[in-house]
Amino acid sequence: MAVFKPENVEDFYEIGEVLGSGHFAQVRKVHERATGTYWAGKFLKIRKNACSRLGLDRSRLEEEVDILHAIQHPNIITLKDVFESRAEVVLVLELVTGGELFDFIAEKENLLESEAIEFMEQILKGLGFMHSKNIVHFDLKPENIMLSDRVAPHPNIKLIDFGLAHRFHQGEEYRSSSGTPQYIAPEVITSDPLSTAADMWSIGVITFILLSGLSPFQGDTDDETLRNIIVMNYEFAAQHFSMTSSMAKDFIQKLLVKDPSERMTAEECLLHPWIKPITRTQVAKRNRSSINMKSFKKFNARRKWKMSYNMVWMCNRLVRLNLLCKGRSEADPLERQCESDVEDGESKPASLLRRRLSSSS
Ligand code: ATP
C-alpha cells in the first residue's frame, strides 16, 4: 500500500509554473528544496463527501498511486512522492520536458514510417510491461503520450496519466464506461468485461491517426463516434493513405478488431513485420512509406484548438460554480457541500463527465 505523506508539500518543494491541467488535476513544475531537482507536481482535488461530484475518491487515487509504484519502466512516468492534505493529494512525478509526441511530430516537414515506428516501438514496450503486470491504462490518447526531452537525438517516450488505469486481480471481471470517445474500444461502450486488449484498440486508433491525420471513427458528435465504433465503420481512404505501406495497414487491421481476444497484444505488435521487419523488402517498404504530414498537421491543430476550447469551457464552469457557492453561503453546511457540486443542473456521473470533457472530438 502506497504511503501518502501528511506533511505539507511546500515544506519540501517550491511550487512553480503550471505545466498542464486535466479534469481534476493541475500539474505544476516543482523544485525540490533539498536537492535542487525539478519535478512535476500533480495536484488532485479529493472528493469532499459521498454526495459530491467534484474531485476524486481517495480510493481512486490510491489505485493510481499503487499502479505507478508497480510500473517502473523507461517509457512510463515515474512517481517519486505522494503528499496528502485535507482537500488534495499531490503526486510528485518525474518531470517531462519534451511535450506531447504529436506536437513534436507536427513540427516536422516530413516523417518516414520507419521514424514513426521508433516511437510506436517505445509506446508498445511501455504498454507491454504494464500489461505483463495486469495493468491497463484505459485512456491512451495523444495527450497522454509525451517525450522526456525533445532535444535528445532519439527522444524517449513517456506514458502519463494513470487516472483511469486499473490493475486486474486473478479472475476479476472489470467493466468501465470511462475514456475518450475517439479512442475507446467497442467493449467499453457495450459495458462488456474489459482486458488489456482495450488499450490495444486505442493503439490501433492512434496509429491510424499518426499515419493519415484522420481519426477512424470520428463523427460529428460523440454519440455518432460511439456508433461508428460499434459498427466498425472505418476505411483506409485512398487519398489519405496513399503514402502508407501495406504492412502498416495490416498492423492497424489486426488491432481494430471487434473481438478483444482476436486483437494483437503488445508483445505480438512488437513482433509484427511493420515494427520488426525480417526481410530486406520489408525494411525497404518502411523506408519508402511516410506519414501524411499535411493531413496530420491539420488533425493536430484541430486537436489543440479543441483542447484549449475545453479548458476555457471548464474554467468558465468552475468560475460559475464558485459564484454559486458564494451565493449559498447561508445554507446548511452539509447541503451547501453537496449543492456546491451541482454542475449547471446537469446530472452526469463523474465517469461520463470525464468522458465528455476529455473528448477531443
Ligand atoms: P485528464 O483530464 O486528461 O485525464 P489529468 O487530470 O489526469 O488529465 P494529466 O493528464 O496527468 O492530468 O496531466 C495534465 C497535463 O499536465 C498533461 O496533459 C501534461 O501536459 C501535463 N503533465 C502531466 N504530467 C506531467 C509531467 N510528469 N511532466 C510534465 N508535464 C506533465
Short mmCIF file of C-alpha atoms and ligand atoms in Angstrom, two decimals:
data_model
loop_
_atom_site.label_atom_id
_atom_site.label_comp_id
_atom_site.label_asym_id
_atom_site.label_seq_id
_atom_site.Cartn_x
_atom_site.Cartn_y
_atom_site.Cartn_z
CA MET A 1 0.00 0.00 0.00
CA ALA A 2 1.37 3.42 -1.02
CA VAL A 3 2.33 5.95 1.64
CA PHE A 4 0.55 9.31 1.47
CA LYS A 5 2.71 11.72 3.47
CA PRO A 6 0.70 14.01 5.75
CA GLU A 7 3.33 16.77 5.60
CA ASN A 8 2.88 19.99 3.65
CA VAL A 9 4.31 19.56 0.15
CA GLU A 10 5.54 23.16 0.22
CA ASP A 11 7.91 22.36 3.08
CA PHE A 12 9.84 20.14 0.66
CA TYR A 13 9.12 21.63 -2.76
CA GLU A 14 8.84 25.15 -4.07
CA ILE A 15 5.76 25.30 -6.33
CA GLY A 16 6.38 26.76 -9.77
CA GLU A 17 4.64 27.36 -13.09
CA VAL A 18 1.63 25.44 -14.40
CA LEU A 19 2.65 22.75 -16.90
CA GLY A 20 -0.78 21.46 -17.77
CA SER A 21 -4.27 20.77 -16.48
CA GLY A 22 -6.73 17.91 -16.65
CA HIS A 23 -10.21 17.29 -15.26
CA PHE A 24 -9.32 17.06 -11.62
CA ALA A 25 -5.64 17.85 -11.71
CA GLN A 26 -3.35 20.76 -12.21
CA VAL A 27 0.26 19.87 -12.95
CA ARG A 28 2.98 22.33 -11.88
CA LYS A 29 6.73 22.38 -12.05
CA VAL A 30 8.12 21.91 -8.53
CA HIS A 31 11.62 22.46 -7.21
CA GLU A 32 12.90 20.09 -4.54
CA ARG A 33 14.40 22.26 -1.79
CA ALA A 34 16.88 19.63 -0.52
CA THR A 35 18.44 18.69 -3.88
CA GLY A 36 17.55 21.49 -6.28
CA THR A 37 15.97 18.95 -8.67
CA TYR A 38 12.89 19.81 -10.72
CA TRP A 39 9.82 17.53 -10.71
CA ALA A 40 6.20 17.73 -11.83
CA GLY A 41 3.63 18.08 -9.02
CA LYS A 42 0.18 16.75 -9.95
CA PHE A 43 -2.33 18.43 -7.63
CA LEU A 44 -5.57 16.43 -7.37
CA LYS A 45 -8.70 17.50 -5.55
CA ILE A 46 -10.20 14.91 -3.23
CA ARG A 47 -13.98 14.46 -3.25
CA LYS A 48 -15.37 16.20 -0.18
CA ASN A 49 -18.05 13.66 0.67
CA ALA A 50 -20.12 10.85 -0.80
CA CYS A 51 -22.67 13.14 -2.46
CA SER A 52 -20.03 15.37 -4.01
CA ARG A 53 -19.43 15.03 -7.73
CA LEU A 54 -16.35 17.21 -7.90
CA GLY A 55 -12.94 15.77 -7.14
CA LEU A 56 -11.75 12.20 -6.96
CA ASP A 57 -12.39 9.41 -4.49
CA ARG A 58 -9.40 8.75 -2.29
CA SER A 59 -9.64 5.06 -3.24
CA ARG A 60 -9.26 6.03 -6.91
CA LEU A 61 -6.13 8.00 -6.04
CA GLU A 62 -4.77 5.07 -4.04
CA GLU A 63 -5.19 2.91 -7.14
CA GLU A 64 -3.38 5.46 -9.36
CA VAL A 65 -0.53 5.63 -6.85
CA ASP A 66 -0.27 1.86 -6.39
CA ILE A 67 -0.20 1.38 -10.15
CA LEU A 68 2.51 3.99 -10.63
CA HIS A 69 4.61 2.30 -7.96
CA ALA A 70 4.18 -1.05 -9.69
CA ILE A 71 5.28 0.04 -13.15
CA GLN A 72 8.78 1.36 -13.25
CA HIS A 73 9.82 1.36 -16.87
CA PRO A 74 11.82 3.81 -19.06
CA ASN A 75 8.69 4.57 -21.12
CA ILE A 76 6.36 5.17 -18.19
CA ILE A 77 6.31 8.22 -15.94
CA THR A 78 7.94 7.64 -12.53
CA LEU A 79 6.29 8.54 -9.25
CA LYS A 80 8.63 9.92 -6.59
CA ASP A 81 6.46 11.01 -3.68
CA VAL A 82 2.85 11.49 -2.55
CA PHE A 83 1.55 14.14 -0.16
CA GLU A 84 -1.95 14.45 1.24
CA SER A 85 -3.76 17.36 2.85
CA ARG A 86 -7.44 17.70 3.75
CA ALA A 87 -8.51 18.80 0.29
CA GLU A 88 -5.90 17.48 -2.09
CA VAL A 89 -3.33 14.87 -2.92
CA VAL A 90 -0.09 15.83 -4.64
CA LEU A 91 1.78 13.29 -6.76
CA VAL A 92 5.42 14.25 -7.28
CA LEU A 93 6.30 12.85 -10.70
CA GLU A 94 9.33 12.73 -12.95
CA LEU A 95 9.34 15.97 -14.97
CA VAL A 96 8.95 15.52 -18.70
CA THR A 97 10.02 18.49 -20.77
CA GLY A 98 9.61 17.26 -24.34
CA GLY A 99 5.87 17.97 -24.69
CA GLU A 100 3.42 15.72 -26.50
CA LEU A 101 4.65 13.30 -29.16
CA PHE A 102 2.02 14.52 -31.64
CA ASP A 103 3.17 18.16 -31.26
CA PHE A 104 6.78 17.10 -31.80
CA ILE A 105 5.86 15.25 -34.99
CA ALA A 106 3.60 18.04 -36.26
CA GLU A 107 6.60 20.41 -36.27
CA LYS A 108 8.44 18.25 -38.80
CA GLU A 109 8.36 18.75 -42.54
CA ASN A 110 8.09 15.04 -43.19
CA LEU A 111 8.49 11.75 -41.37
CA LEU A 112 9.19 8.28 -42.69
CA GLU A 113 7.21 5.35 -41.37
CA SER A 114 10.48 3.91 -40.05
CA GLU A 115 10.94 7.06 -37.90
CA ALA A 116 7.35 6.94 -36.61
CA ILE A 117 7.89 3.27 -35.77
CA GLU A 118 10.73 4.16 -33.38
CA PHE A 119 8.13 5.96 -31.26
CA MET A 120 5.50 3.23 -31.68
CA GLU A 121 8.01 0.66 -30.50
CA GLN A 122 8.66 2.59 -27.28
CA ILE A 123 4.94 3.01 -26.65
CA LEU A 124 4.45 -0.73 -27.14
CA LYS A 125 7.36 -1.58 -24.84
CA GLY A 126 5.90 0.55 -22.04
CA LEU A 127 2.46 -0.89 -22.63
CA GLY A 128 3.73 -4.47 -22.86
CA PHE A 129 5.43 -4.01 -19.49
CA MET A 130 2.23 -2.68 -17.89
CA HIS A 131 0.15 -5.44 -19.40
CA SER A 132 2.60 -8.08 -18.13
CA LYS A 133 1.70 -6.78 -14.66
CA ASN A 134 -2.04 -6.96 -15.48
CA ILE A 135 -2.30 -3.18 -15.50
CA VAL A 136 -4.38 -1.49 -18.20
CA HIS A 137 -4.16 2.25 -18.94
CA PHE A 138 -7.70 2.75 -20.35
CA ASP A 139 -7.02 6.30 -21.51
CA LEU A 140 -4.40 6.05 -24.23
CA LYS A 141 -4.61 9.08 -26.49
CA PRO A 142 -2.14 11.60 -27.96
CA GLU A 143 -2.37 13.88 -24.89
CA ASN A 144 -1.04 11.07 -22.71
CA ILE A 145 1.99 10.22 -24.85
CA MET A 146 4.80 12.61 -24.03
CA LEU A 147 8.53 12.91 -24.70
CA SER A 148 11.02 13.13 -21.86
CA ASP A 149 13.25 15.55 -23.74
CA ARG A 150 12.72 16.72 -27.29
CA VAL A 151 16.29 17.87 -27.95
CA ALA A 152 17.77 14.39 -27.48
CA PRO A 153 18.72 12.69 -30.77
CA HIS A 154 16.29 9.84 -30.00
CA PRO A 155 13.58 11.30 -27.76
CA ASN A 156 12.24 8.97 -25.11
CA ILE A 157 8.51 8.26 -24.89
CA LYS A 158 6.80 8.62 -21.51
CA LEU A 159 3.24 7.40 -20.99
CA ILE A 160 1.42 9.60 -18.49
CA ASP A 161 -1.97 9.93 -16.74
CA PHE A 162 -2.89 6.72 -14.98
CA GLY A 163 -6.11 8.27 -13.67
CA LEU A 164 -8.31 5.63 -15.32
CA ALA A 165 -5.80 2.76 -15.10
CA HIS A 166 -6.77 -0.48 -13.42
CA ARG A 167 -4.83 -3.45 -12.07
CA PHE A 168 -6.64 -6.71 -12.71
CA HIS A 169 -6.70 -9.32 -10.00
CA GLN A 170 -6.86 -13.02 -10.75
CA GLY A 171 -10.25 -13.92 -12.26
CA GLU A 172 -11.62 -10.39 -11.85
CA GLU A 173 -14.35 -9.11 -14.18
CA TYR A 174 -13.95 -5.38 -14.66
CA ARG A 175 -16.24 -3.04 -16.55
CA SER A 176 -15.89 0.72 -17.02
CA SER A 177 -17.52 3.29 -19.25
CA SER A 178 -14.78 5.90 -18.90
CA GLY A 179 -12.44 7.01 -21.61
CA THR A 180 -12.27 9.34 -24.59
CA PRO A 181 -14.81 8.57 -27.36
CA GLN A 182 -12.42 8.65 -30.32
CA TYR A 183 -10.08 6.14 -28.71
CA ILE A 184 -12.27 3.75 -26.72
CA ALA A 185 -12.74 0.10 -27.61
CA PRO A 186 -16.19 -1.30 -28.52
CA GLU A 187 -16.31 -3.46 -25.37
CA VAL A 188 -16.07 -0.29 -23.24
CA ILE A 189 -19.16 1.14 -24.97
CA THR A 190 -21.12 -2.11 -24.65
CA SER A 191 -20.15 -2.48 -20.97
CA ASP A 192 -18.59 -5.88 -21.52
CA PRO A 193 -15.78 -7.19 -19.31
CA LEU A 194 -12.51 -5.44 -20.12
CA SER A 195 -8.92 -6.57 -20.50
CA THR A 196 -5.53 -5.37 -21.76
CA ALA A 197 -7.00 -5.62 -25.27
CA ALA A 198 -8.87 -2.31 -24.70
CA ASP A 199 -5.52 -0.48 -24.75
CA MET A 200 -4.55 -2.28 -27.96
CA TRP A 201 -7.64 -0.91 -29.71
CA SER A 202 -6.53 2.61 -28.73
CA ILE A 203 -3.08 1.86 -30.18
CA GLY A 204 -4.81 0.95 -33.44
CA VAL A 205 -6.66 4.29 -33.46
CA ILE A 206 -3.53 6.28 -32.56
CA THR A 207 -1.51 4.56 -35.33
CA PHE A 208 -4.29 5.22 -37.86
CA ILE A 209 -4.22 8.92 -36.97
CA LEU A 210 -0.44 9.11 -36.91
CA LEU A 211 -0.18 7.75 -40.45
CA SER A 212 -3.10 9.53 -42.08
CA GLY A 213 -4.16 12.52 -39.97
CA LEU A 214 -7.65 11.01 -39.97
CA SER A 215 -9.47 9.75 -36.89
CA PRO A 216 -11.03 6.44 -37.96
CA PHE A 217 -14.34 6.62 -36.10
CA GLN A 218 -14.76 10.37 -35.59
CA GLY A 219 -18.35 11.50 -36.03
CA ASP A 220 -19.89 14.96 -35.73
CA THR A 221 -20.99 14.15 -32.20
CA ASP A 222 -19.70 11.80 -29.50
CA ASP A 223 -22.78 9.60 -29.97
CA GLU A 224 -22.04 9.27 -33.66
CA THR A 225 -18.41 8.43 -32.88
CA LEU A 226 -19.51 5.71 -30.45
CA ARG A 227 -21.94 4.28 -33.04
CA ASN A 228 -19.17 4.22 -35.67
CA ILE A 229 -17.00 2.23 -33.26
CA ILE A 230 -19.74 -0.29 -32.51
CA VAL A 231 -20.44 -0.96 -36.19
CA MET A 232 -16.71 -0.83 -37.05
CA ASN A 233 -17.32 1.89 -39.59
CA TYR A 234 -13.82 2.76 -40.79
CA GLU A 235 -11.83 2.60 -44.02
CA PHE A 236 -8.38 3.41 -45.34
CA ALA A 237 -9.44 6.33 -47.54
CA ALA A 238 -7.17 6.25 -50.60
CA GLN A 239 -6.34 9.96 -50.63
CA HIS A 240 -5.13 9.85 -47.02
CA PHE A 241 -3.30 6.52 -47.14
CA SER A 242 -1.53 6.85 -50.49
CA MET A 243 1.87 7.08 -48.76
CA THR A 244 1.19 4.26 -46.28
CA SER A 245 2.76 0.80 -46.53
CA SER A 246 0.58 -2.30 -46.73
CA MET A 247 2.36 -3.56 -43.59
CA ALA A 248 1.19 -0.51 -41.64
CA LYS A 249 -2.41 -1.10 -42.74
CA ASP A 250 -2.11 -4.76 -41.77
CA PHE A 251 -0.81 -3.69 -38.35
CA ILE A 252 -3.83 -1.41 -37.83
CA GLN A 253 -6.29 -4.02 -39.11
CA LYS A 254 -5.02 -6.51 -36.55
CA LEU A 255 -5.72 -4.02 -33.77
CA LEU A 256 -9.08 -2.59 -34.86
CA VAL A 257 -10.72 -5.96 -34.35
CA LYS A 258 -14.06 -6.07 -32.57
CA ASP A 259 -13.42 -9.28 -30.64
CA PRO A 260 -10.85 -8.34 -27.95
CA SER A 261 -9.45 -11.88 -27.84
CA GLU A 262 -8.59 -11.64 -31.56
CA ARG A 263 -6.69 -8.35 -31.24
CA MET A 264 -2.88 -8.31 -31.31
CA THR A 265 -1.27 -7.99 -27.89
CA ALA A 266 1.58 -5.52 -27.24
CA GLU A 267 4.06 -8.40 -27.41
CA GLU A 268 2.61 -9.55 -30.75
CA CYS A 269 2.74 -5.98 -32.09
CA LEU A 270 6.44 -5.81 -31.27
CA LEU A 271 6.96 -8.86 -33.48
CA HIS A 272 4.76 -7.62 -36.36
CA PRO A 273 6.86 -7.04 -39.53
CA TRP A 274 5.89 -3.36 -39.58
CA ILE A 275 7.65 -2.92 -36.22
CA LYS A 276 10.26 -5.65 -36.59
CA PRO A 277 10.91 -6.30 -40.29
CA ILE A 278 12.62 -9.54 -41.14
CA THR A 279 13.23 -9.35 -44.89
CA ARG A 280 15.03 -6.63 -46.83
CA THR A 281 11.84 -5.92 -48.77
CA GLN A 282 10.01 -5.20 -45.52
CA VAL A 283 12.76 -2.80 -44.41
CA ALA A 284 12.67 -1.06 -47.79
CA LYS A 285 8.87 -0.70 -47.67
CA ARG A 286 9.06 1.10 -44.33
CA ASN A 287 11.75 3.44 -45.63
CA ARG A 288 9.75 4.25 -48.76
CA SER A 289 6.50 5.00 -46.93
CA SER A 290 5.86 8.14 -44.97
CA ILE A 291 3.18 9.69 -42.84
CA ASN A 292 0.66 12.05 -44.42
CA MET A 293 2.17 15.16 -42.85
CA LYS A 294 -0.19 17.71 -44.37
CA SER A 295 -3.24 15.92 -43.03
CA PHE A 296 -1.54 15.08 -39.72
CA LYS A 297 -0.67 18.74 -39.09
CA LYS A 298 -4.33 19.67 -39.69
CA PHE A 299 -5.52 16.97 -37.28
CA ASN A 300 -3.10 18.14 -34.62
CA ALA A 301 -4.00 21.81 -34.98
CA ARG A 302 -7.71 20.93 -34.63
CA ARG A 303 -6.97 18.73 -31.61
CA LYS A 304 -5.05 21.53 -29.87
CA TRP A 305 -7.79 24.02 -30.62
CA LYS A 306 -10.40 21.71 -29.10
CA MET A 307 -8.25 21.10 -26.03
CA SER A 308 -7.99 24.83 -25.35
CA TYR A 309 -11.70 25.28 -26.05
CA ASN A 310 -12.48 22.54 -23.48
CA MET A 311 -10.15 24.19 -20.99
CA VAL A 312 -11.82 27.61 -21.33
CA TRP A 313 -15.24 25.94 -21.05
CA MET A 314 -14.13 24.10 -17.91
CA CYS A 315 -12.69 27.29 -16.34
CA ASN A 316 -15.94 29.14 -17.01
CA ARG A 317 -17.85 26.36 -15.32
CA LEU A 318 -15.59 26.50 -12.28
CA VAL A 319 -16.00 30.27 -12.03
CA ARG A 320 -19.79 29.83 -12.18
CA LEU A 321 -19.63 27.10 -9.55
CA ASN A 322 -17.60 29.34 -7.28
CA LEU A 323 -20.16 32.11 -7.62
CA LEU A 324 -22.88 29.57 -6.88
CA CYS A 325 -21.08 28.50 -3.70
CA LYS A 326 -20.64 32.09 -2.53
CA GLY A 327 -24.30 32.88 -3.17
CA ARG A 328 -25.35 29.97 -0.98
CA SER A 329 -23.08 30.63 1.97
CA GLU A 330 -26.05 30.87 4.35
CA ALA A 331 -27.33 27.35 3.58
CA ASP A 332 -26.99 24.34 5.82
CA PRO A 333 -23.27 23.31 5.72
CA LEU A 334 -23.89 19.73 4.55
CA GLU A 335 -26.42 20.79 1.96
CA ARG A 336 -24.01 23.50 0.84
CA GLN A 337 -21.22 20.98 0.39
CA CYS A 338 -23.43 18.79 -1.78
CA GLU A 339 -25.10 21.53 -3.72
CA SER A 340 -21.88 23.33 -4.40
CA ASP A 341 -21.02 20.39 -6.61
CA VAL A 342 -24.10 20.71 -8.78
CA GLU A 343 -22.85 21.44 -12.24
CA ASP A 344 -25.22 23.73 -14.05
CA GLY A 345 -28.11 21.43 -13.23
CA GLU A 346 -26.53 18.54 -15.10
CA SER A 347 -26.75 15.12 -13.57
CA LYS A 348 -23.96 13.31 -15.35
CA PRO A 349 -21.97 10.73 -13.39
CA ALA A 350 -18.30 11.62 -12.98
CA SER A 351 -17.20 8.96 -15.47
CA LEU A 352 -19.40 10.39 -18.20
CA LEU A 353 -18.35 13.90 -17.31
CA ARG A 354 -14.74 12.84 -17.65
CA ARG A 355 -15.51 11.22 -20.96
CA ARG A 356 -17.20 14.33 -22.21
CA LEU A 357 -14.53 16.70 -21.06
CA SER A 358 -11.71 14.54 -22.30
CA SER A 359 -13.31 14.28 -25.69
CA SER A 360 -11.20 15.74 -28.42
CA SER A 361 -13.97 15.19 -30.88
P1 ATP B 1 -7.04 14.12 -17.99
O1 ATP B 1 -8.10 15.09 -17.68
O2 ATP B 1 -6.60 14.20 -19.44
O3 ATP B 1 -7.36 12.72 -17.58
P2 ATP B 1 -5.46 14.51 -15.61
O4 ATP B 1 -6.31 15.44 -14.84
O5 ATP B 1 -5.42 13.11 -15.12
O6 ATP B 1 -5.77 14.58 -17.15
P3 ATP B 1 -2.71 14.55 -16.54
O7 ATP B 1 -3.12 14.13 -17.92
O8 ATP B 1 -1.90 13.58 -15.78
O9 ATP B 1 -3.96 15.06 -15.68
O10 ATP B 1 -1.89 15.91 -16.67
C1 ATP B 1 -2.45 17.06 -17.28
C2 ATP B 1 -1.39 17.71 -18.16
O11 ATP B 1 -0.26 18.08 -17.37
C3 ATP B 1 -0.82 16.79 -19.24
O12 ATP B 1 -1.60 16.80 -20.41
C4 ATP B 1 0.56 17.36 -19.46
O13 ATP B 1 0.52 18.46 -20.33
C5 ATP B 1 0.96 17.87 -18.08
N1 ATP B 1 1.76 16.87 -17.36
C6 ATP B 1 1.30 15.78 -16.72
N2 ATP B 1 2.30 15.07 -16.17
C7 ATP B 1 3.44 15.74 -16.46
C8 ATP B 1 4.83 15.52 -16.17
N3 ATP B 1 5.22 14.47 -15.45
N4 ATP B 1 5.74 16.42 -16.63
C9 ATP B 1 5.32 17.49 -17.36
N5 ATP B 1 4.03 17.76 -17.66
C10 ATP B 1 3.09 16.89 -17.23
#
